[in-house]
GROMACS .gro file of C-alpha atoms in nm:
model
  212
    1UNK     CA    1   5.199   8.963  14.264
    2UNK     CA    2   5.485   9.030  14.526
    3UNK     CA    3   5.814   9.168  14.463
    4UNK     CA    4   5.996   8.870  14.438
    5UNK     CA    5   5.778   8.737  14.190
    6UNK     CA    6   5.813   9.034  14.013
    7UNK     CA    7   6.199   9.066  13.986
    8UNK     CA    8   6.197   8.705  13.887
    9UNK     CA    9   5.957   8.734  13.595
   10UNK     CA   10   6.206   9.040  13.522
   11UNK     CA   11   6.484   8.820  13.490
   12UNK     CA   12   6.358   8.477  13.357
   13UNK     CA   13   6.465   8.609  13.023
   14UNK     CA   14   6.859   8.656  13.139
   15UNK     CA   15   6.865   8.321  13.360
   16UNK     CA   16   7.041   8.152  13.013
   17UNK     CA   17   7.311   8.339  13.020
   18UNK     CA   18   7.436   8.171  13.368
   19UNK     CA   19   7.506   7.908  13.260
   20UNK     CA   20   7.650   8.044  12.915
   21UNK     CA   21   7.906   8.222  13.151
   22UNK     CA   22   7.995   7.946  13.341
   23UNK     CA   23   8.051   7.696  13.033
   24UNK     CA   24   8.275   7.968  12.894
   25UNK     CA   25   8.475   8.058  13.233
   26UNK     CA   26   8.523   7.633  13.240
   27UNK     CA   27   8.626   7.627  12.895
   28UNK     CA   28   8.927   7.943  13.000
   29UNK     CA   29   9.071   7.739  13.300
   30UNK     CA   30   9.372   7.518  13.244
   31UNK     CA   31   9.224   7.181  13.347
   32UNK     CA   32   8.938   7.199  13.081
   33UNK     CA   33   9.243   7.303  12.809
   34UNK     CA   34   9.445   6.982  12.943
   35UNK     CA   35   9.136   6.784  12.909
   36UNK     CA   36   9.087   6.887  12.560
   37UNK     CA   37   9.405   6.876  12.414
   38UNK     CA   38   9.485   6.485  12.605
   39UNK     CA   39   9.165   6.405  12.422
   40UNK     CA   40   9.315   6.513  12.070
   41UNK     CA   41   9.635   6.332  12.101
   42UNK     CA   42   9.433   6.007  12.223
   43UNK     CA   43   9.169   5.988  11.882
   44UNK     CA   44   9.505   6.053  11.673
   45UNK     CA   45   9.711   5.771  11.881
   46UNK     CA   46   9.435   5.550  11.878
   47UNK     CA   47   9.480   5.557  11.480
   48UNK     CA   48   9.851   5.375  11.499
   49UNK     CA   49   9.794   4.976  11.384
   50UNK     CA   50   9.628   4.806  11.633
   51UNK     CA   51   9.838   4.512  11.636
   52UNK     CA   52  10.185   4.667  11.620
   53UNK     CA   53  10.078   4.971  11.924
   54UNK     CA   54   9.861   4.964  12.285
   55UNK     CA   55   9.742   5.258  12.377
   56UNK     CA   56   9.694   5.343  12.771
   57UNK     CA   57   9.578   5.672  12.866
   58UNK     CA   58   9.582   5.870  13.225
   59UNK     CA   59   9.796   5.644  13.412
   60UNK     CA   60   9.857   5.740  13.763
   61UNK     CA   61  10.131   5.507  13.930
   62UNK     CA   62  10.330   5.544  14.259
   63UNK     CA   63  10.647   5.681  14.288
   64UNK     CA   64  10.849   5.802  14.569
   65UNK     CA   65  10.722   6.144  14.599
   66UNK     CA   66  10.349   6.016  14.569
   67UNK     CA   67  10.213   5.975  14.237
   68UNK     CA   68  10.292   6.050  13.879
   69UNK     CA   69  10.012   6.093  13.574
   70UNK     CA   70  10.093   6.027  13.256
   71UNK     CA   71   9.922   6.119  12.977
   72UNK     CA   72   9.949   5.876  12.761
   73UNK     CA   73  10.169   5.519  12.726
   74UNK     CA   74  10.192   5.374  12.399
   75UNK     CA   75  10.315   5.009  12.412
   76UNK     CA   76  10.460   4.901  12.118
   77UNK     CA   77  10.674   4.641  11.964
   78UNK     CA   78  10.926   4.948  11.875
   79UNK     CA   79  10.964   5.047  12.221
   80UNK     CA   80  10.774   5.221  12.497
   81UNK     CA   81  10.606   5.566  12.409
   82UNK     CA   82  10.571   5.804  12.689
   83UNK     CA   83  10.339   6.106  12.592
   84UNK     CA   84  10.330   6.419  12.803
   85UNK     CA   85  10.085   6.711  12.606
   86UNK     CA   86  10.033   7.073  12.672
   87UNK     CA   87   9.774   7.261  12.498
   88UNK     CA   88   9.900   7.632  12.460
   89UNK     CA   89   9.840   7.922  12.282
   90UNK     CA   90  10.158   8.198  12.191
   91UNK     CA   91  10.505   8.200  12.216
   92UNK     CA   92  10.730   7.882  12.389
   93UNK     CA   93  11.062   7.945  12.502
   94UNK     CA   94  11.242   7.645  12.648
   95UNK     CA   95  11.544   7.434  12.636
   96UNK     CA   96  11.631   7.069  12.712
   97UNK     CA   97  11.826   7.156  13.014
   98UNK     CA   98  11.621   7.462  13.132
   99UNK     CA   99  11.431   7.413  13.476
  100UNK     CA  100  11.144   7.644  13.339
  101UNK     CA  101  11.002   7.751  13.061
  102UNK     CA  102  10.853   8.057  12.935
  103UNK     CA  103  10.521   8.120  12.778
  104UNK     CA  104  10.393   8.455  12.613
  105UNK     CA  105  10.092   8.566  12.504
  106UNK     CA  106  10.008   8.902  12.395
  107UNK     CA  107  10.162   9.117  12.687
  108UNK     CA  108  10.163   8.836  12.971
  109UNK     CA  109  10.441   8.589  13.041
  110UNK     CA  110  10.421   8.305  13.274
  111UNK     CA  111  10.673   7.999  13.338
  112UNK     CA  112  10.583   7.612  13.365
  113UNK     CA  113  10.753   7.320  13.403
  114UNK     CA  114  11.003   7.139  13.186
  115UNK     CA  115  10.814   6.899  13.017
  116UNK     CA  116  11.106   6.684  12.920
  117UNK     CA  117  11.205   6.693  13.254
  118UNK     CA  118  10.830   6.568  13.390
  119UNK     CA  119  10.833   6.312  13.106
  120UNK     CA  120  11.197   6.177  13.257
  121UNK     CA  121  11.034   6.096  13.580
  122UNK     CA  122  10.745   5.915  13.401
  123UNK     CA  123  11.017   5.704  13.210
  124UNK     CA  124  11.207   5.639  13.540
  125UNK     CA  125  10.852   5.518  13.745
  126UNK     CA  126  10.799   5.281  13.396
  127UNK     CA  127  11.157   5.164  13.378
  128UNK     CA  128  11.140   5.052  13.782
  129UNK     CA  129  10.805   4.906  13.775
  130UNK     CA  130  10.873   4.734  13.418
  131UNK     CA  131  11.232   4.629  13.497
  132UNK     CA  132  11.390   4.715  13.134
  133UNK     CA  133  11.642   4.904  13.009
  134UNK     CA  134  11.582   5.311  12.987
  135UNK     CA  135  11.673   5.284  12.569
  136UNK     CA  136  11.354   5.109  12.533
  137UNK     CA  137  11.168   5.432  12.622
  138UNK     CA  138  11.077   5.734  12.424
  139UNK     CA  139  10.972   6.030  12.541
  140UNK     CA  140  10.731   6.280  12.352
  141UNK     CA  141  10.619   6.593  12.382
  142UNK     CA  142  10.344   6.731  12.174
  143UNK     CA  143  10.232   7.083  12.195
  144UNK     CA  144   9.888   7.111  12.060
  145UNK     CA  145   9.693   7.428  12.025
  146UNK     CA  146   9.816   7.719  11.852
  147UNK     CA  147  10.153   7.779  12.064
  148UNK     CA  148  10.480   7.851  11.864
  149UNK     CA  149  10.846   7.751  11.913
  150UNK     CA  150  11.057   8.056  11.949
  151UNK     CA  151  11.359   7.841  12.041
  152UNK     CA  152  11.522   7.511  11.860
  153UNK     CA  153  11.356   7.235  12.050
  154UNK     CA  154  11.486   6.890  12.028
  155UNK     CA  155  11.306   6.657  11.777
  156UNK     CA  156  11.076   6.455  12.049
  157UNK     CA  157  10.927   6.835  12.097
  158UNK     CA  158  10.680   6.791  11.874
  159UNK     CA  159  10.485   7.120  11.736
  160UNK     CA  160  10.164   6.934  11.635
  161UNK     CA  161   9.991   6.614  11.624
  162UNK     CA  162  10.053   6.496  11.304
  163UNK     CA  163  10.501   6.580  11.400
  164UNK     CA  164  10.387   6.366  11.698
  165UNK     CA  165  10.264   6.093  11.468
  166UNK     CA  166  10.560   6.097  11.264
  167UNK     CA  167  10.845   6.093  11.523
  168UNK     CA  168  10.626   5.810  11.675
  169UNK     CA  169  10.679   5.606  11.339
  170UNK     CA  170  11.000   5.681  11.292
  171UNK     CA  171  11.125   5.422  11.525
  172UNK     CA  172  11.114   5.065  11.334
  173UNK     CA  173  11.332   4.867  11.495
  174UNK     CA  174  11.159   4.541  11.654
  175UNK     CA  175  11.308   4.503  12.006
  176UNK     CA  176  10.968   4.327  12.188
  177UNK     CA  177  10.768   4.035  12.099
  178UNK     CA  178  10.369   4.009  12.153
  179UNK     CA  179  10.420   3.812  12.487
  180UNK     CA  180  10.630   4.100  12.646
  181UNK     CA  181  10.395   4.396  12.534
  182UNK     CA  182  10.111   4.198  12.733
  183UNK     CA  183  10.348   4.156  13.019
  184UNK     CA  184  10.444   4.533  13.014
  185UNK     CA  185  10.020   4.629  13.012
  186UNK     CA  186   9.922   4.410  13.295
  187UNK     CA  187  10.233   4.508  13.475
  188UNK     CA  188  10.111   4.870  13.433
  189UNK     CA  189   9.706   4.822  13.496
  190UNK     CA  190   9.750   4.606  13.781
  191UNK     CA  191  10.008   4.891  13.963
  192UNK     CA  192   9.796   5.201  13.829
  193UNK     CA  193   9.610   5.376  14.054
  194UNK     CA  194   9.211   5.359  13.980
  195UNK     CA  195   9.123   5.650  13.731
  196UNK     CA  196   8.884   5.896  13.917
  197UNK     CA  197   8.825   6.217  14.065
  198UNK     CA  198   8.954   6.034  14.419
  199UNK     CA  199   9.291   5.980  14.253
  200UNK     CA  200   9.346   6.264  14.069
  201UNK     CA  201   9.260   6.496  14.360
  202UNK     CA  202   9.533   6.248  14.551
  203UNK     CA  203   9.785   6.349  14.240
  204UNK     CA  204   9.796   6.697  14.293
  205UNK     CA  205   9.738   6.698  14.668
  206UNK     CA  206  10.122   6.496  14.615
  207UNK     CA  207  10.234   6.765  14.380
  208UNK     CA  208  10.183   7.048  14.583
  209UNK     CA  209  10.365   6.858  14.890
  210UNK     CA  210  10.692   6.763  14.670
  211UNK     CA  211  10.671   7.183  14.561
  212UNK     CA  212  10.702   7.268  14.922
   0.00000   0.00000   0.00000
């Protein structure tokens, strides 16, 4: 038997723990967290009344800069739902007006985006491709994971799916009829760009440019 059989009968026994290590450094990164938490907030949207909500998820449409994702759209009969979520773990510091915001956890700090401020240029793409009036839309936030407020967020920052759900059905006002939800959801498919690894490299290949 040579050596390199050798070494590799030595190590056979270890060769599971490759992959073990790579499934756990996938779960760590930021994408896989998105992922996860987008897929939460989509089984407990998907549980609003069929007829009265439509639920679109991972929309990316055009916009000046490039593109624009959005998490998820809810269509609805009670106006137009725009979800942006962030799955986070320890303290949130932010404010409606604040360019950044602050996240801690443990000893380490790091900053991110206003999300109100990402979810106000979803609402503006919607409003121009949809051509209605910006107090149709709603904007939420939900924050799912184990991340706490340390500040007084507005009420459309939503701690938790089930705050989500309940700001969502708060609004009961009829302002659309069956017709125009239909008309909003084609509008929106037939602009989106095709879901995909293609278009979602394009998405942040546009983000980094409008950072520069």
């Amino acid at each position: 038997m040579d050596i390199a059989s050798t070494v590799f009968n030595a190590l056979q026994p270890l060769l599971w723990v490759i992959p073990v290590l790579i499934l756990i450094y996938i779960i760590k990164t930021p994408w896989f967290k998105g992922c996860a938490g987008e897929r939460i907030v989509h089984f407990c949207l998907k549980r609003l009344p069929k007829g009265d909500y439509k639920v679109l998820k991972d929309i990316t449409l055009p916009c000046e800069s490039g593109s624009t994702q959005i998490d998820h759209i809810v269509v609805s009969k009670y106006g137009i739902f725009v979800v942006e979520t962030k799955n986070m773990k320890g303290w949130i510091f932010g404010g409606t007006y604040q360019p950044m915001w602050q996240q801690t956890f443990f000893k380490r700090s790091s900053v991110f985006k206003n999300p109100l401020h990402q979810n106000y240029k979803h609402i503006k793409t919607l409003q121009s491709l949809l051509g209605i009036d910006d107090t149709a839309f709603h904007s939420v936030i939900v924050f799912v994971g184990e991340g706490v407020f340390k500040t007084e967020m507005p009420e459309n920052v939503t701690k938790s799916v089930r705050s989500m759900m309940k700001y969502i059905r708060s609004f009961n006002t009829v302002i659309f009829n069956e017709q125009q939800l239909q008309t909003f959801i084609t509008d929106i498919e037939q602009s989106r760009f095709k879901p995909g690894f293609a278009t979602d490299f394009a998405h942040v290949q546009s983000l980094k440019k409008a950072d520069k």
